[in-house]
Coordinates of C-alpha atoms in Angstrom, one line a residue:
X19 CA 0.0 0.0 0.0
X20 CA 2.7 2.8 0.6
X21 CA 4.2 1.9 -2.9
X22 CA 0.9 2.3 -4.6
X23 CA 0.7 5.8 -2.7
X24 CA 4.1 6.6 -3.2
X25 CA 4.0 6.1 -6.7
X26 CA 0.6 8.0 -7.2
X27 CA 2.4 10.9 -5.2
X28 CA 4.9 11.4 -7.4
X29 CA 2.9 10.1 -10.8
X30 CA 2.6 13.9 -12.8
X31 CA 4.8 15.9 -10.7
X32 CA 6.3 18.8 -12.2
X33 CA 10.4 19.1 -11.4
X34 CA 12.3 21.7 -13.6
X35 CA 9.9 21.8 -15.9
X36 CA 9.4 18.3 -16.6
X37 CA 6.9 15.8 -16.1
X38 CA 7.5 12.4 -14.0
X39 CA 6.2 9.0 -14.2
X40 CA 6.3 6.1 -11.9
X41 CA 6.4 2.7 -12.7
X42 CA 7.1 -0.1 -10.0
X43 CA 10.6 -1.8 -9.9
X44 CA 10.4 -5.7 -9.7
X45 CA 11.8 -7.6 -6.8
X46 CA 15.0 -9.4 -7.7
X47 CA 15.3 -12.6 -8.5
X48 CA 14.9 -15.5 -6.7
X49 CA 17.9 -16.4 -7.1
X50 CA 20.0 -13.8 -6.6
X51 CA 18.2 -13.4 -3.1
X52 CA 18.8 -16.8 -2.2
X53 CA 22.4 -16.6 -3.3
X54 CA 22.7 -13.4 -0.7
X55 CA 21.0 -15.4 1.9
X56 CA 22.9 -18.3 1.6
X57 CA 26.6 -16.5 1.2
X58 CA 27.0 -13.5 3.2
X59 CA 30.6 -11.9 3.1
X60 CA 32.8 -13.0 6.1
X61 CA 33.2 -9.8 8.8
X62 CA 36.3 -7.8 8.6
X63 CA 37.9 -7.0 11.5
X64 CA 39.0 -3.4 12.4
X65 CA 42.4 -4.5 11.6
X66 CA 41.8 -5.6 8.0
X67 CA 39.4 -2.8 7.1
X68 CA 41.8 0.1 8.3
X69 CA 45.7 -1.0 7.9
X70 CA 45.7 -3.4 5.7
X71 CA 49.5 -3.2 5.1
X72 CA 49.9 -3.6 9.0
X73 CA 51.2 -7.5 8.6
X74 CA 53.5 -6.2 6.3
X75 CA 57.3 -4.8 6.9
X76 CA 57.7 -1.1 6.6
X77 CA 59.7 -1.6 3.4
X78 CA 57.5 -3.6 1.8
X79 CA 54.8 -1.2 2.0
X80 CA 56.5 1.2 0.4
X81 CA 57.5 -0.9 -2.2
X82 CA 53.6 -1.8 -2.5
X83 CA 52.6 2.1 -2.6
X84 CA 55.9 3.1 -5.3
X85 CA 54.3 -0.1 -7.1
X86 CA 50.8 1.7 -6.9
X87 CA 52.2 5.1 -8.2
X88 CA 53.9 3.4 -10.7
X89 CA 50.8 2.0 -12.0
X90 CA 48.9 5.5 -12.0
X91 CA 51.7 7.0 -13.6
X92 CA 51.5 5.0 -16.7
X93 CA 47.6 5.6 -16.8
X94 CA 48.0 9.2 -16.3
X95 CA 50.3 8.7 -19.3
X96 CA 48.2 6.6 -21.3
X97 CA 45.4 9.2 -21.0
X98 CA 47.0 12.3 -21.7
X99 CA 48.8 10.5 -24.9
X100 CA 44.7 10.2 -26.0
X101 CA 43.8 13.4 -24.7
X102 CA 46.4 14.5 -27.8
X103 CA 49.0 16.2 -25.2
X104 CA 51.8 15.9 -27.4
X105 CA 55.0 15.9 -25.1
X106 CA 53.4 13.1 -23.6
X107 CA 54.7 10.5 -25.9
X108 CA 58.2 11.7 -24.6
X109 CA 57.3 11.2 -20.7
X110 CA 59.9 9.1 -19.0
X111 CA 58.0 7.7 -15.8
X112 CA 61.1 6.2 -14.4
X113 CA 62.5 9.6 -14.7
X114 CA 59.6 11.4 -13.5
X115 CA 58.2 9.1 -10.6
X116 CA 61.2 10.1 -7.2
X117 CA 61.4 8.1 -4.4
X118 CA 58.5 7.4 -2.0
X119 CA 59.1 9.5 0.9
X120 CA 58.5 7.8 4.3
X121 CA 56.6 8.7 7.1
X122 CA 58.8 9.8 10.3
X123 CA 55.9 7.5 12.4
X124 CA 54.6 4.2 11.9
X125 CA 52.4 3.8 14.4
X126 CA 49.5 5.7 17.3
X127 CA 49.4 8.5 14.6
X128 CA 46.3 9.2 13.7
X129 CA 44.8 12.3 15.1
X130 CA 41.1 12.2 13.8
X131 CA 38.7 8.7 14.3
X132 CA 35.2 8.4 13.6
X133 CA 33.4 5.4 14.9
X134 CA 30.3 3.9 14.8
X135 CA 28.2 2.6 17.9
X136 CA 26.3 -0.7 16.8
X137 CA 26.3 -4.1 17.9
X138 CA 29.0 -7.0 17.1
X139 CA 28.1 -9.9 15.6
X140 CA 27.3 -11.4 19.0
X141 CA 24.6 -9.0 19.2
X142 CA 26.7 -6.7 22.0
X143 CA 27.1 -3.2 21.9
X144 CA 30.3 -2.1 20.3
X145 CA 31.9 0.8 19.0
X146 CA 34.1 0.4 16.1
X147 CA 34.4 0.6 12.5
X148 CA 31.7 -1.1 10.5
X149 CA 32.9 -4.5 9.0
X150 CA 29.8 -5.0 6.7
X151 CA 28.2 -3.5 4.1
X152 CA 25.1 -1.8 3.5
X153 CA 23.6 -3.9 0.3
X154 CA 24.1 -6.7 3.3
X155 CA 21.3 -5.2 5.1
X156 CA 23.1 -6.0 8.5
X157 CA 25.8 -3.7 9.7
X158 CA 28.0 -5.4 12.6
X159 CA 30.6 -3.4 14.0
X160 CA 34.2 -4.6 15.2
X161 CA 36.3 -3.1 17.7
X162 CA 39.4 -0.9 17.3
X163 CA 42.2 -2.0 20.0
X164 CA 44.1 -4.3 17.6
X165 CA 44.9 -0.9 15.4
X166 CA 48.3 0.1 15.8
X167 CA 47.8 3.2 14.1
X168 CA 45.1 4.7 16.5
X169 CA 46.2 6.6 19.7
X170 CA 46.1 5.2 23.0
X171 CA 44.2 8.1 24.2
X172 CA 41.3 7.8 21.4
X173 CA 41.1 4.3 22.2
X174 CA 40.6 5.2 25.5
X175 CA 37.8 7.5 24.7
X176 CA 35.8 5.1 22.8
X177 CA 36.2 2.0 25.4
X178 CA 34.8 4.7 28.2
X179 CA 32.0 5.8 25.6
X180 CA 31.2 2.3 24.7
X181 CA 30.8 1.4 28.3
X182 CA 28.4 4.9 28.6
X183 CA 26.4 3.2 25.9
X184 CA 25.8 -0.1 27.7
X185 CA 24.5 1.4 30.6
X186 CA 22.9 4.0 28.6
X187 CA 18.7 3.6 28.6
X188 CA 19.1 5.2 24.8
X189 CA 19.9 2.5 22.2
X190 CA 22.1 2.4 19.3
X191 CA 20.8 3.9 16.0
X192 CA 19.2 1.3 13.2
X193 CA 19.9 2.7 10.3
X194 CA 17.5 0.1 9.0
X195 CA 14.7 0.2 11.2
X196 CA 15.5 4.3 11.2
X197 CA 15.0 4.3 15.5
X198 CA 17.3 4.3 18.2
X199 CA 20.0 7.3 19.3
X200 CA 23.6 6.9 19.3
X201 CA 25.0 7.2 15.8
X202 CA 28.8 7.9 15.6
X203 CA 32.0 9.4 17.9
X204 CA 34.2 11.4 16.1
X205 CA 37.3 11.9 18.2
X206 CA 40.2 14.5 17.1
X207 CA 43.1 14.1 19.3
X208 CA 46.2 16.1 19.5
X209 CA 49.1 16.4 21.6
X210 CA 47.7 18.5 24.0
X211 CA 43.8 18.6 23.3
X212 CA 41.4 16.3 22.6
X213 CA 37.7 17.6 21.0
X214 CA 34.8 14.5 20.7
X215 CA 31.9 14.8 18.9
X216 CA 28.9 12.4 19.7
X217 CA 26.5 12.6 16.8
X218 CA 22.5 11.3 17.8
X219 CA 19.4 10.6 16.2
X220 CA 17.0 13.7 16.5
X221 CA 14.7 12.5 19.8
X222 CA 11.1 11.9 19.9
X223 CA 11.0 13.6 23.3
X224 CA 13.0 17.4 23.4
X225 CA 12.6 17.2 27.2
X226 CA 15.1 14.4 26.8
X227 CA 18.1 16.3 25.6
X228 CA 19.0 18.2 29.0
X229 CA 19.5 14.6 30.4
X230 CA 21.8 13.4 27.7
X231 CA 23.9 16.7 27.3
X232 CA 24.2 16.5 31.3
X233 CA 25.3 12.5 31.4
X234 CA 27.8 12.9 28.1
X235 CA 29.6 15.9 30.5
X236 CA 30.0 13.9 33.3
X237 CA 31.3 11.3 31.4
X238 CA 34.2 13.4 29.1
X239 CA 34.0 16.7 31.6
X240 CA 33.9 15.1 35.1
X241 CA 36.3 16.2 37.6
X242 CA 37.2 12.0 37.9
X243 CA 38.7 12.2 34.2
X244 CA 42.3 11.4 35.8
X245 CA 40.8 8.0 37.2
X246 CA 39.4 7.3 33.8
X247 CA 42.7 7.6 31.9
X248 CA 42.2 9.5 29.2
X249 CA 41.5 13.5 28.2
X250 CA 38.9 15.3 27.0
X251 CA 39.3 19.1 26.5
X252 CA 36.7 20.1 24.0
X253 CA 32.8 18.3 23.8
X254 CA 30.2 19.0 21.2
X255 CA 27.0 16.6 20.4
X256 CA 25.3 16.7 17.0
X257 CA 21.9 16.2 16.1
X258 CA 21.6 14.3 12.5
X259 CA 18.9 12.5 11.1
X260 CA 20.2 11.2 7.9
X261 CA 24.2 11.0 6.8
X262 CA 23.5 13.5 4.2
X263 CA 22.2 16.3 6.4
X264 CA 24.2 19.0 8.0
X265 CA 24.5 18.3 11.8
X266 CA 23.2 20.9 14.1
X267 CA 26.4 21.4 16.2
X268 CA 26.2 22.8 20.0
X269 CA 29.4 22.7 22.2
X270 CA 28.4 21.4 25.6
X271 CA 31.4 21.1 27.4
X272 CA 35.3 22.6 27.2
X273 CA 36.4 24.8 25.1
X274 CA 35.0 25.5 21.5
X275 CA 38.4 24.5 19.4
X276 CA 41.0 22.6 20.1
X277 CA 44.8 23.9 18.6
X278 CA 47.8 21.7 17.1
X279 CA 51.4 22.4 16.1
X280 CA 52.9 22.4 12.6
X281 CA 56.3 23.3 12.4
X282 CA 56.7 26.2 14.7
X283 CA 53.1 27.6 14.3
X284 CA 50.2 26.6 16.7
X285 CA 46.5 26.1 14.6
X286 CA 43.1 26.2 15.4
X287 CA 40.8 23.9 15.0
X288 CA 37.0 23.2 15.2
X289 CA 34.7 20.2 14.6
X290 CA 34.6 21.1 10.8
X291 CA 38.3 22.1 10.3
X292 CA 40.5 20.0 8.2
X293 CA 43.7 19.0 9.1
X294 CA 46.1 16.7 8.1
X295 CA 45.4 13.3 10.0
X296 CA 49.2 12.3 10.8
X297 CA 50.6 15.6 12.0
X298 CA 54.4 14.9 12.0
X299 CA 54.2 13.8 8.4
X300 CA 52.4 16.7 6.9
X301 CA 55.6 18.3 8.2
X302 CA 57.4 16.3 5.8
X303 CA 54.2 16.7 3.1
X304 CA 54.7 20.5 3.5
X305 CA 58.8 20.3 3.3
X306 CA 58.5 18.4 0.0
X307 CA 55.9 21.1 -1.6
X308 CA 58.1 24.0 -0.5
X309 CA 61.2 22.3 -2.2
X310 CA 59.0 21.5 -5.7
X311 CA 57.5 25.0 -5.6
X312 CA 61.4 26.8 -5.5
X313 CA 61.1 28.5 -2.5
X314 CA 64.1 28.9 -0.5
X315 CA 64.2 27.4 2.8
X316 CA 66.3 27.7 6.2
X317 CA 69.7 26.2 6.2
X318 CA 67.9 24.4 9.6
X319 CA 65.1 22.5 9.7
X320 CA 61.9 24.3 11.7
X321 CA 61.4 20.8 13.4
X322 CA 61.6 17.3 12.3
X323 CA 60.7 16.1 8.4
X324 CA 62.7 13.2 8.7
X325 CA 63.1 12.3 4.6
X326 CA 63.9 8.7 4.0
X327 CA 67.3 8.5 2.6
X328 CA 69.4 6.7 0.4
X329 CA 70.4 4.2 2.3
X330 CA 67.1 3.0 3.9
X331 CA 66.4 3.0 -0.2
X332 CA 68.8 0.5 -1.2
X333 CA 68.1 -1.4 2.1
X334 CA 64.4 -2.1 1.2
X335 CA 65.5 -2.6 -2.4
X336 CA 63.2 0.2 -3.8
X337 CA 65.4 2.6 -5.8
X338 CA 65.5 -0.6 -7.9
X339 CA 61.7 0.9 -9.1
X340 CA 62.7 4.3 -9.5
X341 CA 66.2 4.8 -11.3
X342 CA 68.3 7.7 -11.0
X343 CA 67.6 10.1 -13.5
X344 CA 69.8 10.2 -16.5
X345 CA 71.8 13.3 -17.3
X346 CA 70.1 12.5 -20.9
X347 CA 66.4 12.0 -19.5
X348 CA 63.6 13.1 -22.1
X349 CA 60.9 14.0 -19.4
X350 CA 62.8 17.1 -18.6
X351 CA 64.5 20.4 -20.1
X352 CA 67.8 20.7 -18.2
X353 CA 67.0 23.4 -16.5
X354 CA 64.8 21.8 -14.5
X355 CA 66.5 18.5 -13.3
X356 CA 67.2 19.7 -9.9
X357 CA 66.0 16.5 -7.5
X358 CA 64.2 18.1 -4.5
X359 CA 65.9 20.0 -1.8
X360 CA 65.9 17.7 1.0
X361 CA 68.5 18.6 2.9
X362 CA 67.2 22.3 3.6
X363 CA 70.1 24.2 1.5
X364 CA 68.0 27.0 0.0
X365 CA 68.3 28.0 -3.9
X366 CA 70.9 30.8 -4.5
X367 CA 68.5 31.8 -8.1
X368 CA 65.2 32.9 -8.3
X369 CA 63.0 35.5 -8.9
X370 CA 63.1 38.9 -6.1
X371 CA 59.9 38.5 -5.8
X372 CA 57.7 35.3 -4.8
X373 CA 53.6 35.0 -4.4
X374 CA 53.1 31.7 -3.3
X375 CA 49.1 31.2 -4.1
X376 CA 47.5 28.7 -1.8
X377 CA 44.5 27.3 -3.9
X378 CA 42.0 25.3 -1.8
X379 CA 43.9 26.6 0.9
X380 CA 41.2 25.6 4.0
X381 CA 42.4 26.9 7.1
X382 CA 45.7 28.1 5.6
X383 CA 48.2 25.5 7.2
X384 CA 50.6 25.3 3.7
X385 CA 50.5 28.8 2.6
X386 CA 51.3 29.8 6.6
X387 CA 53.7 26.9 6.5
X388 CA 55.5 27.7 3.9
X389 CA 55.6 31.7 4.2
X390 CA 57.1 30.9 7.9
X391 CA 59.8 29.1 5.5
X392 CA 60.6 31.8 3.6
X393 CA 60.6 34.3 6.4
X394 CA 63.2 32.0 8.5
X395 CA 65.1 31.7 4.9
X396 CA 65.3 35.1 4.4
X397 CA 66.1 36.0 8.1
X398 CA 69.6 33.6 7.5
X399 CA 70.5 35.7 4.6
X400 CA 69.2 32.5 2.1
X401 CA 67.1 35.0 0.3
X402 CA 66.9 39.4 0.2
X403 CA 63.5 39.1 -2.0
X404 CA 60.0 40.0 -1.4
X405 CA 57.6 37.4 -0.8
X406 CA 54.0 36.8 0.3
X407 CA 50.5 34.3 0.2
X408 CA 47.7 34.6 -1.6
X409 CA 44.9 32.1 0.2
X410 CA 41.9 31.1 -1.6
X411 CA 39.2 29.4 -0.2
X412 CA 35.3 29.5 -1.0
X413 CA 34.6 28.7 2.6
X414 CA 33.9 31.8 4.8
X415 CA 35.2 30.2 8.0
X416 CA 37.9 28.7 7.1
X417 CA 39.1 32.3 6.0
X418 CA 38.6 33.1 9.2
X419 CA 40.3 30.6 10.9
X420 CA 43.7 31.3 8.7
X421 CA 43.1 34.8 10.0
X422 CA 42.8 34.5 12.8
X423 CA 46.0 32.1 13.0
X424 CA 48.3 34.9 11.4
X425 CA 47.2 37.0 15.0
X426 CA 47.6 34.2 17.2
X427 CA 51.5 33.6 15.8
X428 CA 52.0 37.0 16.0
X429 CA 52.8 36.6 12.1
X430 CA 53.5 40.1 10.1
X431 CA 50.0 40.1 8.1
X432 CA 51.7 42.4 5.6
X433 CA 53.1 39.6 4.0
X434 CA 49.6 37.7 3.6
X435 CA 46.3 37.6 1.9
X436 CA 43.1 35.5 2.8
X437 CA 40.2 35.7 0.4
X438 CA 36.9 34.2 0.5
X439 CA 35.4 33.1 -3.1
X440 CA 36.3 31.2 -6.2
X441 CA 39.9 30.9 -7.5
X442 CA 38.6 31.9 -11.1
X443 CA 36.8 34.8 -9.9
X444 CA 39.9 35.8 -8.2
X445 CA 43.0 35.4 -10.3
X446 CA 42.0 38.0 -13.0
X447 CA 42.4 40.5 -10.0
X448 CA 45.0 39.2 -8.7
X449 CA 47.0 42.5 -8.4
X450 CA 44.4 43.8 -6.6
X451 CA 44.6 41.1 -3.9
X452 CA 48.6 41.1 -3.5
X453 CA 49.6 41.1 0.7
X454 CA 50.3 44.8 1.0
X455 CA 54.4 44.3 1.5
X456 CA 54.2 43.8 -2.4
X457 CA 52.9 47.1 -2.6
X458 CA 54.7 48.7 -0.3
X459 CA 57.9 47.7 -1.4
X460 CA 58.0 48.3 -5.3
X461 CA 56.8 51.1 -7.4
X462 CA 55.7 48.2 -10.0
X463 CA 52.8 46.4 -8.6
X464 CA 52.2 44.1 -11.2
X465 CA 53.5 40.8 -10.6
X466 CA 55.4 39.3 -13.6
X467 CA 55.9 36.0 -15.2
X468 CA 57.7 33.7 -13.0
X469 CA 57.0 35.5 -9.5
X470 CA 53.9 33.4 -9.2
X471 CA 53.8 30.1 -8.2
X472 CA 50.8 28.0 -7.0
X473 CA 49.6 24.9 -4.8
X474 CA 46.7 23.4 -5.4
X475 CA 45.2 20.9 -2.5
X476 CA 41.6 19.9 -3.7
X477 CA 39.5 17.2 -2.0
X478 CA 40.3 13.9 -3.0
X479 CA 37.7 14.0 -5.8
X480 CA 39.8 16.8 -7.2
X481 CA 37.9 20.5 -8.2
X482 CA 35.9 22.0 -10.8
X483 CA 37.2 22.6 -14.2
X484 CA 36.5 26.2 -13.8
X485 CA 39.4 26.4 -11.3
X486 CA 41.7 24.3 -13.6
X487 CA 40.7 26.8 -16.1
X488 CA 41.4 29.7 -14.0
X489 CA 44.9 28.3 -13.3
X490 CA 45.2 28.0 -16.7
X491 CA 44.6 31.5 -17.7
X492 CA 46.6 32.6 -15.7
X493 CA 49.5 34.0 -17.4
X494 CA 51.9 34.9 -14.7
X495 CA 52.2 31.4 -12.7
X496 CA 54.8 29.2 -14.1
X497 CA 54.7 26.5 -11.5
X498 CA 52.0 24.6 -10.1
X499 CA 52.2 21.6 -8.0
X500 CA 49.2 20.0 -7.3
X501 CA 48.7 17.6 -4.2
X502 CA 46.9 14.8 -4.0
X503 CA 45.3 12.4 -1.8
X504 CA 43.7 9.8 -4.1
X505 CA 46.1 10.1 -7.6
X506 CA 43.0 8.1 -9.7
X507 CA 41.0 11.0 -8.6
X508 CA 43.5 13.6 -9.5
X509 CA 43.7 12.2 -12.9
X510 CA 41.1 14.7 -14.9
X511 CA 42.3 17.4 -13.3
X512 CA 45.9 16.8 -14.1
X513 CA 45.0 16.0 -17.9
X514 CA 43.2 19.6 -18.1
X515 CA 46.0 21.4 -16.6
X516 CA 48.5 19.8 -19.6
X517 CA 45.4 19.7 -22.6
X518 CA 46.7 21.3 -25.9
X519 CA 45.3 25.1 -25.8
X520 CA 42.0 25.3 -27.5
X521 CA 39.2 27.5 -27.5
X522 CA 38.0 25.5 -24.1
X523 CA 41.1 24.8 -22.6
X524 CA 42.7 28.7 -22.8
X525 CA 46.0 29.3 -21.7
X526 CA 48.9 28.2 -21.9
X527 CA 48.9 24.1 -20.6
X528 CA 51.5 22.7 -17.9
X529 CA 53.3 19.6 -18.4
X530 CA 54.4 17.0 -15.6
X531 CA 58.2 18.1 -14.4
X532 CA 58.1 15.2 -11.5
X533 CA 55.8 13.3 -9.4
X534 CA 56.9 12.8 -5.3
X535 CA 54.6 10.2 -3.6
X536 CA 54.3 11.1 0.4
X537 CA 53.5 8.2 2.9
X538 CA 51.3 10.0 5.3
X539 CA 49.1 7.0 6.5
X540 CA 51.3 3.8 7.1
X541 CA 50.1 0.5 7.2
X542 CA 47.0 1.5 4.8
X543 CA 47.3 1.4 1.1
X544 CA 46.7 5.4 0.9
X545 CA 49.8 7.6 -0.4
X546 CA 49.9 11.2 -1.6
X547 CA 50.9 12.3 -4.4
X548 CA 52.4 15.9 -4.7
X549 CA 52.8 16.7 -8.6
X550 CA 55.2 19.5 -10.0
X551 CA 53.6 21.0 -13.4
X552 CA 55.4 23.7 -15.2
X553 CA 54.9 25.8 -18.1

């Protein structure tokens, strides 16, 4: 009967115009159900479904993941030779795929965990990652602790949540049966803070909310958090009824962000911020992107990026994948076969002037990363030029939050530039949107070819062509490197920055100068890529 009124609901209805019509969908077959009923997949453990590398050696994951770029880098290849990129034909993957570089930390780094509260397959209440899937129409839920790769603080978080749940008169949520409460924990935990977000089913009764907000602060905000070893600094619950709704936020304990070190500069963060999941190795991530951008760089180190080096190469047998490049190589002009500056020596050439543009930039952590580079660089004498970011970022707060970080370093804000909108509505002004020590120091405003060069981190689907196009067009950025989470992803974007000009693709296109994978998430299968492209 609700079919029948379902389907006579939306039977005629007008949507943009158009006209819809309804027919019922037959059940599937007999057989297949029967085949579903009688085979259902075996249950993953939290183990297998998160670090799937972790029974391997160190080495030999990262002779899996320079395998895996390997692989993408002849498909990225492969397509741009059809997309009718020319040059391609002449791209030397052995020559432009370095070195993996390794993460400083193998294990307990992960910063950010979301789990799920449901029941195991013995019917118990557990909180976990999900070890079925959905199509299964039974989602079981498998516990964390054998993860070497979680914290021992987050783990501690979710066995005292878990236990809160138990005793909890609220049930788990069904996303099946659409009723119970307790949905997810998200827990982002840092060196000195820890923020947890517990996400709930909207409640039948809104006299019940007090009770919960009250029991969750005793349990995280208690003055007995000692006893319970572990930490708690910053509590928000979330109200969501379906996975595709925004949450309605409210902070009901601690303090409303929680902060984390990068280099020498502290960050804010709030339940929506992103930030790099393995902390020490986005120091690395960063260190790598300043050296394929140019920019010159401290004799010292601001902290740690601990590079994997030669020697641990030839140990784990890898440079056997990647050969050194040969002083003849074809992917390359000569001018450009400088292997990335690892060691922290800063380049004595360059432009006098630099405007690092930080595409995508989020909260601002590599544009205020690597402008705290150039500063330290140029207080050592490494480099007497002007420089200054350029952030773009469509998302208001996240603006803000880069902002907002500049005052909290004490940072000179002369030497940066935050704006809120599209890269492609931006870059045509782009003079108008210089930091002001640009302006202040020259009687020639306008920034010339060469003095601009650009990072783009998108979300790991990648970002509109619109903002490929606007990188395109413009004239004055000669170098581009483009980071990248999921390489397979990246892939479209990658081929429009280096399509033949045409009267879609204007501009000028880029071509591939050298492609660095970063390890930031040992034991997983998940690498970054971070791509030079010049023009």
């Amino acid at each position: 009967d609700d079919v029948l009124a379902a389907l006579k609901t939306f039977e005629g209805m007008e949507i943009k115009g158009k006209l819809l019509k309804t027919k019922r969908v037959a059940e599937e077959p007999l057989s297949r159900q029967r085949m579903q009923a009688r085979s259902p997949q075996p249950i993953r453990t939290a183990k297998e479904i998160a670090t799937p590398l972790a029974h391997l050696s160190y080495d030999e994951q990262l002779k899996q993941k320079q395998e895996a770029s390997f692989k993408i880098a002849l498909n990225i290849k492969k397509q741009a030779i059809q997309a009718g990129i020319q040059s391609a034909k002449s791209w030397r993957i052995e020559n432009l795929l370095k070195p993996i570089v390794a993460s400083p930390v193998m294990e307990k780094y992960r910063n950010k965990t979301e789990l799920t509260v449901g029941y195991d397959e013995k019917g118990e209440i557990c909180i976990g990652f999900v070890g079925t899937k959905l199509q299964e129409k039974r989602l079981i839920t498998v516990p964390i602790y054998d993860c070497s790769h979680i914290r021992q603080n987050t783990l501690n978080v979710s066995r005292a949540f878990e236990e809160f749940v138990k005793q909890s008169e609220l049930l788990p949520f069904n996303e099946f049966e659409r009723q119970g409460c307790w949905k997810t924990i998200l827990i982002r935990d840092f060196l000195a803070d820890c923020m947890v977000v517990v996400t709930i089913f909207p409640l039948s009764d809104e006299a019940a909310y007090p009770k919960v907000k009250e029991q969750l602060t005793e349990l995280f905000m208690g003055p007995n958090q000692t006893e319970k070893q572990f930490r708690v600094t910053s509590l928000y619950l979330a109200i969501q009824a379906n996975s595709s709704d925004e949450p309605k936020l409210e902070k009901i304990g601690g303090a409303p962000y929680v902060y984390e070190n990068l280099f020498n500069l502290r960050f804010r963060i709030s339940p929506n911020t992103f930030f790099q999941t393995n902390t020490i190795a986005a120091e690395v991530l960063y260190t790598v992107i300043g050296d394929a951008l140019g920019l010159p760089a401290p004799q010292k180190k601001i902290r740690l990026p601990a590079i994997a080096t030669e020697e641990n190469w030839n140990k784990g047998g890898l440079m056997s994948l990647v050969p050194n490049e040969p002083e003849g190589g074809e992917s390359e002009p000569e001018s450009k076969k400088k292997k990335p500056n690892t060691e922290g020596s800063a380049e004595t050439e360059g432009p006098n002037r630099i405007m690092l543009l930080d595409i995508c930039c989020g909260a601002g952590t590599i544009g205020l990363s690597l402008g705290q580079r150039m500063a330290e660089a140029k207080k050592e004498g490494q480099f007497d030029g002007i420089y200054g970011v350029v952030g773009v970022e469509i998302v208001k707060e996240a603006i803000a939050d880069a902002e907002l970080t500049i005052k909290d370093n004490w940072l000179d804000a002369s030497y940066f530039r935050y704006v809120a909108g599209s890269a492609e509505a931006i870059f045509p002004s782009l003079n108008f949107y210089a930091p002001s020590c640009f302006k202040g120091n020259t009687n020639e405003a306008e920034l010339k070819a060469g003095e601009i060069v650009g990072v783009l981190d998108p979300p790991r689907a990648g970002i509109p062509g619109k903002c490929i196009l606007g990188c395109r067009k413009l004239a004055e950025m000669k170098r581009l490197v483009y980071v990248s989470c999921d390489p397979n992803g990246a892939l479209k974007n990658i081929i429009d920055l280096c399509r033949p000009q045409s009267r879609k693709y204007e501009g000028t296109p880029f071509t591939i100068t050298s492609i660095q994978p970063v390890d930031m998430f040992p034991m997983t299968s998940h690498f970054e890529w971070v791509i030079q492209l010049d023009r």
